[in-house]
mmCIF file of C-alpha atoms in Angstrom:
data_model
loop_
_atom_site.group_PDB
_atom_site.id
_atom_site.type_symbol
_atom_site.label_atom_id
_atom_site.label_comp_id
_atom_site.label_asym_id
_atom_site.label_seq_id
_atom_site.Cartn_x
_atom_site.Cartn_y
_atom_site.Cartn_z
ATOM 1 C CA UNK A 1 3.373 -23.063 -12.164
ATOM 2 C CA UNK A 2 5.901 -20.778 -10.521
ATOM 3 C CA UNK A 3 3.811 -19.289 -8.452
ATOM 4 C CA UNK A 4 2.139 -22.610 -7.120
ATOM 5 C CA UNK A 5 6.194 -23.632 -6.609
ATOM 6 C CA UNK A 6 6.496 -20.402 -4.038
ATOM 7 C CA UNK A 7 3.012 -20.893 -2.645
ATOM 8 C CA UNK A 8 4.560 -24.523 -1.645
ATOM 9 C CA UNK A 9 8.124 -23.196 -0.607
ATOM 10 C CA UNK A 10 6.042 -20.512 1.891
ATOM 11 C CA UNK A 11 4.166 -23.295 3.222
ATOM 12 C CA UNK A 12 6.386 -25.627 3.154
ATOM 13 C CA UNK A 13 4.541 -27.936 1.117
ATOM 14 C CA UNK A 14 7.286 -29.552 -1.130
ATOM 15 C CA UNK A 15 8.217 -32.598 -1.215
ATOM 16 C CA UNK A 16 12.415 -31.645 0.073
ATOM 17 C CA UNK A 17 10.913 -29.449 2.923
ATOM 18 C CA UNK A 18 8.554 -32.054 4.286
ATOM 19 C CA UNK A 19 11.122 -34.707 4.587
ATOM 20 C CA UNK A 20 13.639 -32.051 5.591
ATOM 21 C CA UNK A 21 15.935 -33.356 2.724
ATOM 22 C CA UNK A 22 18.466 -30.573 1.689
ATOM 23 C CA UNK A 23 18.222 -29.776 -2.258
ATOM 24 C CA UNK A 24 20.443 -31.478 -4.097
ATOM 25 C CA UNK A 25 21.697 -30.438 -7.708
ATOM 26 C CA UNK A 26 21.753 -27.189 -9.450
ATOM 27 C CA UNK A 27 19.775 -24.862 -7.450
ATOM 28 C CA UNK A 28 18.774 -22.702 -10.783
ATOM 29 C CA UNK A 29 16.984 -26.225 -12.022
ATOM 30 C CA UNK A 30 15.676 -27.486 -8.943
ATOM 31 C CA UNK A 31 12.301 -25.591 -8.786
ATOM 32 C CA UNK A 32 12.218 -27.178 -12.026
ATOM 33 C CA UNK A 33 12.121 -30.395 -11.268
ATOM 34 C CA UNK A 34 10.000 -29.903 -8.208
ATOM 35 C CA UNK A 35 7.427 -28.767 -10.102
ATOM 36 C CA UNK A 36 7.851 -31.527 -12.593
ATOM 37 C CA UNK A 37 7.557 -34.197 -10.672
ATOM 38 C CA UNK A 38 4.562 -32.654 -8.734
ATOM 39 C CA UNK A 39 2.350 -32.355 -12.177
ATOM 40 C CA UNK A 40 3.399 -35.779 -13.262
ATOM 41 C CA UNK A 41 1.548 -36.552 -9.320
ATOM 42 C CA UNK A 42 -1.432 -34.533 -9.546
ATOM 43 C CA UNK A 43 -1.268 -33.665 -12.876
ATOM 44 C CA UNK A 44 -1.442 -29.745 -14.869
ATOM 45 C CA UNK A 45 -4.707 -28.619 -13.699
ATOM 46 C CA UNK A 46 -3.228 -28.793 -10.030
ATOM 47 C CA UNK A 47 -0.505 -26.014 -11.211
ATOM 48 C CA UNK A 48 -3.322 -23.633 -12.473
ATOM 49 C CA UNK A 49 -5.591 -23.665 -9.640
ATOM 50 C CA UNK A 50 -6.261 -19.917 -8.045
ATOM 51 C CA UNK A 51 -5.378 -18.507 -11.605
ATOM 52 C CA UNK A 52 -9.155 -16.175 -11.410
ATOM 53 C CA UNK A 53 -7.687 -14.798 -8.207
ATOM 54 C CA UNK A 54 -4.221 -14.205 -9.671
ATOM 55 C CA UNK A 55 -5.006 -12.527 -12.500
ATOM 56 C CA UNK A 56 -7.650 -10.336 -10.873
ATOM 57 C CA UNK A 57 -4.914 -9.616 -7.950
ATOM 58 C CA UNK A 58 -2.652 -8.935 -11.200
ATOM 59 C CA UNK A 59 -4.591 -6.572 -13.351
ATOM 60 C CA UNK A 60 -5.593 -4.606 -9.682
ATOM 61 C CA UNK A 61 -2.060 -4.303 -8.799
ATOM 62 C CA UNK A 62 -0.604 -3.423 -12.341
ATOM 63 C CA UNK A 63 -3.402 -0.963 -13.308
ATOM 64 C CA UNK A 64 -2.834 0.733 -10.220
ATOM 65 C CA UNK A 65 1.108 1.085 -10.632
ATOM 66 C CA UNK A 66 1.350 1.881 -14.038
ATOM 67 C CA UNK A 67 -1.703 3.924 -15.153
ATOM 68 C CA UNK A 68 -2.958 5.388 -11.463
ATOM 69 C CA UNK A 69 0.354 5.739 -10.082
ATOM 70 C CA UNK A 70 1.514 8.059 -13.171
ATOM 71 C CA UNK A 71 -1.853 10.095 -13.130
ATOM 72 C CA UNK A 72 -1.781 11.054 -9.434
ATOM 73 C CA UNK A 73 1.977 12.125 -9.740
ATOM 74 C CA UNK A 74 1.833 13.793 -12.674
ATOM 75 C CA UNK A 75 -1.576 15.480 -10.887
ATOM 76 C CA UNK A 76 0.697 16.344 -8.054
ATOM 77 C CA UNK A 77 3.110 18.051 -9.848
ATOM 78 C CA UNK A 78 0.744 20.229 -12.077
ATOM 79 C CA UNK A 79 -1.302 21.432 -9.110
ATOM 80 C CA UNK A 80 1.846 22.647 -7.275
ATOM 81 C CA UNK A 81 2.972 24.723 -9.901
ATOM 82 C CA UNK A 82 5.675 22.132 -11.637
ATOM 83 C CA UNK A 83 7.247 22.610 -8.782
ATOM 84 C CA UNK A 84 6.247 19.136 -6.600
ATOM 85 C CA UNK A 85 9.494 18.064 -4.962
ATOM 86 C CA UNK A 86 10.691 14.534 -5.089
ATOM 87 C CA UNK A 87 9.083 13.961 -1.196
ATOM 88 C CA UNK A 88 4.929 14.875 -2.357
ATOM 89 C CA UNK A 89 6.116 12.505 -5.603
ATOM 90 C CA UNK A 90 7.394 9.987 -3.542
ATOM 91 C CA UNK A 91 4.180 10.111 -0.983
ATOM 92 C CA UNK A 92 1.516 9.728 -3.753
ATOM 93 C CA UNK A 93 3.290 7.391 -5.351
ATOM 94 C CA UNK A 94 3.663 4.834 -2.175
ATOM 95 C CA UNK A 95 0.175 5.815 -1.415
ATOM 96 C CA UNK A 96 -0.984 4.615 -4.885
ATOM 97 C CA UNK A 97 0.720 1.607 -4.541
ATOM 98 C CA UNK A 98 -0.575 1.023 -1.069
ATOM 99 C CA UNK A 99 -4.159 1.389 -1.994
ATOM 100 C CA UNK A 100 -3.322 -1.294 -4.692
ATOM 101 C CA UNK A 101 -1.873 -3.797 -1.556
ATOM 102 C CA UNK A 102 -5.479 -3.057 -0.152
ATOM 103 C CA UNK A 103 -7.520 -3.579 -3.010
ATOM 104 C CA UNK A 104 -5.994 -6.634 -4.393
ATOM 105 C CA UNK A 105 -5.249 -8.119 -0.943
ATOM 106 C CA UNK A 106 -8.676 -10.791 -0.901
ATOM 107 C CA UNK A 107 -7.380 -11.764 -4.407
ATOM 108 C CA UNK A 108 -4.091 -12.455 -3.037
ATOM 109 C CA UNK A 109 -5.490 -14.593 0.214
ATOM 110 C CA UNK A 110 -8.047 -16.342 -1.775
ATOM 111 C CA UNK A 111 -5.211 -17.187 -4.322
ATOM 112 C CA UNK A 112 -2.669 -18.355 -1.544
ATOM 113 C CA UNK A 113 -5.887 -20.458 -0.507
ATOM 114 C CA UNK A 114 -6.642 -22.133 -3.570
ATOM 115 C CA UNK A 115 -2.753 -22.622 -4.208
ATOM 116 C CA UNK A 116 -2.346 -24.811 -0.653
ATOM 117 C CA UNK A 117 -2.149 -28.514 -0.735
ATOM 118 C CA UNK A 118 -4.867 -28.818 1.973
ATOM 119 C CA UNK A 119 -6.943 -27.156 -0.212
ATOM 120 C CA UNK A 120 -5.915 -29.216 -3.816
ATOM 121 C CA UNK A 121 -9.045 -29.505 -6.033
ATOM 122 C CA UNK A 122 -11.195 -27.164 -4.071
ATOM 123 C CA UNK A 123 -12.998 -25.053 -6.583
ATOM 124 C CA UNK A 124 -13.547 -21.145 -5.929
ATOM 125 C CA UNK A 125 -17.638 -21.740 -4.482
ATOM 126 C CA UNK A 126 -15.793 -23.824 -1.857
ATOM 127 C CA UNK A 127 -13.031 -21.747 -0.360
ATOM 128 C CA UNK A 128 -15.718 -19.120 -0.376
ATOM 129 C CA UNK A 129 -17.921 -20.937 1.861
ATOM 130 C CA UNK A 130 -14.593 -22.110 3.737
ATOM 131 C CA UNK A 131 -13.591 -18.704 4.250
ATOM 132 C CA UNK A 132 -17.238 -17.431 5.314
ATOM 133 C CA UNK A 133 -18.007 -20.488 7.270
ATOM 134 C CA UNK A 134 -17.669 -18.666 10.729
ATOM 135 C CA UNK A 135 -19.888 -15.577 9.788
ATOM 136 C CA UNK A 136 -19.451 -12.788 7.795
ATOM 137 C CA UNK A 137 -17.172 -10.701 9.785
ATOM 138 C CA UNK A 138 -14.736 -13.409 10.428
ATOM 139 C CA UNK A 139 -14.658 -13.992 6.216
ATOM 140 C CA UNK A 140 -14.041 -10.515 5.328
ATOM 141 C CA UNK A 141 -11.064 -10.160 8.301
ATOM 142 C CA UNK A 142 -9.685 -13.513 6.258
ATOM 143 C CA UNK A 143 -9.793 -12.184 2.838
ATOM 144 C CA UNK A 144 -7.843 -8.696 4.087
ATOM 145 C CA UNK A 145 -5.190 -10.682 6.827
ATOM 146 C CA UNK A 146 -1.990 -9.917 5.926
ATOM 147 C CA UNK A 147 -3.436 -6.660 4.173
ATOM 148 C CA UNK A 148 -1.049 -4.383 5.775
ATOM 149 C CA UNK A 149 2.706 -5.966 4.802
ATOM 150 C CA UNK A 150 1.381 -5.928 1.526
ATOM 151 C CA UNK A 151 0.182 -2.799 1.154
ATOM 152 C CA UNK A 152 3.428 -1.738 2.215
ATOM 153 C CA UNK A 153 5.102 -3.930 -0.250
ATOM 154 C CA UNK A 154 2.959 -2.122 -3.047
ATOM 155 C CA UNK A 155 3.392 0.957 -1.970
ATOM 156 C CA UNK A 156 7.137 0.322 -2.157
ATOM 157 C CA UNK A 157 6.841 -0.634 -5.802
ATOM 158 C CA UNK A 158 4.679 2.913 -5.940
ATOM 159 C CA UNK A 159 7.828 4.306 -5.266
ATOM 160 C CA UNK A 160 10.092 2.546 -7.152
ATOM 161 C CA UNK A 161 8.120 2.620 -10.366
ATOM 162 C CA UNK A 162 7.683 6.672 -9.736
ATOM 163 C CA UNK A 163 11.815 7.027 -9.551
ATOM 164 C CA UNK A 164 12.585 4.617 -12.485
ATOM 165 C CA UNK A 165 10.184 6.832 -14.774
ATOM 166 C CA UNK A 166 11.132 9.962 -12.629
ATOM 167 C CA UNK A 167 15.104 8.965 -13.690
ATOM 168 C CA UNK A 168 13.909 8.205 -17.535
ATOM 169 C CA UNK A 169 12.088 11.427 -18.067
ATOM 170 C CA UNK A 170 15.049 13.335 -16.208
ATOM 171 C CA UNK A 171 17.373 11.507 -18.702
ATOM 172 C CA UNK A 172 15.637 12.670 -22.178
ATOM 173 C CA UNK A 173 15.709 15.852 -20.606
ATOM 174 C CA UNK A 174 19.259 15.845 -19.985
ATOM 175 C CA UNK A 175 18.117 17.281 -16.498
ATOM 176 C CA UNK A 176 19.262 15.556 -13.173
ATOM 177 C CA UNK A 177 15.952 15.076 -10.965
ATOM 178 C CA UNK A 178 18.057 15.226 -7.320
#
């Protein structure tokens, strides 16, 4: 449900935005409402739809961050001798990331698809033959547009994730990793 709420925000699909109404109320219970008030419209199903695409973009982007992202750093680091500084670390680790942005990128479009109220009740078989309708170049461009910003915002997580555990491990070492 939240993440049909954004989907609407970044198209500005809701209800407030359309009108061009300001929000009114708390603002920490106003998505809240919103999304009450659209299920008691179109019901729960309408809150689930792109879920297959979500969770596939999901277990792509996690796997990659928490069990890939680990192994090619800690890879790193052995082959140079233990002595890997924080820059090669920091380089695998947003390139991990990245190549997660790549690979889960179609998941993500075909999920932002199914999400949009022009496309409400559209099963997956039909934004499939919406997105390959002009040929099959044109379909696989759509499914990776926007493939680049997000491989950069995965491969910023890369990095993140690699100095929080980079920071832990320091810390039960009672070593400081600068």
């Amino acid at each position: 449900p939240i993440e049909k709420k954004m989907t609407m925000d970044q198209m500005l699909e809701s209800s407030a935005q359309k009108n061009g109404a300001a929000r009114r109320g708390n603002p920490f219970l106003q998505p809240l409402v919103e999304i009450s008030a659209y299920t008691k419209v179109h019901g729960v199903r309408a809150l689930y739809a792109g879920a297959i695409p979500l969770l596939l973009r999901e277990l792509c982007y996690i796997s990659s961050i928490t069990v890939a992202n680990p192994i090619a750093t800690k890879y790193l680091e052995r082959t140079s001798g233990g002595g890997g500084s924080i820059v090669q670390g920091t380089a695998a680790a947003f390139s991990v990331g990245a190549m997660a942005g790549m690979v889960s990128a179609p998941f993500q479009t075909i999920n932002a698809m199914m999400k949009s109220e022009a496309n409400r009740g559209k099963r997956l078989p039909s934004i499939f033959r919406e997105i390959f309708a002009p040929g099959v170049f044109d379909g696989v461009h759509r499914l990776w547009f926007g493939a680049g910003i997000r491989s950069v915002r995965c491969g910023m997580a890369g990095c993140l994730y690699y100095g929080y555990r980079k920071l832990l491990s320091s810390d039960s070492q009672g070593s400081n990793w600068w």
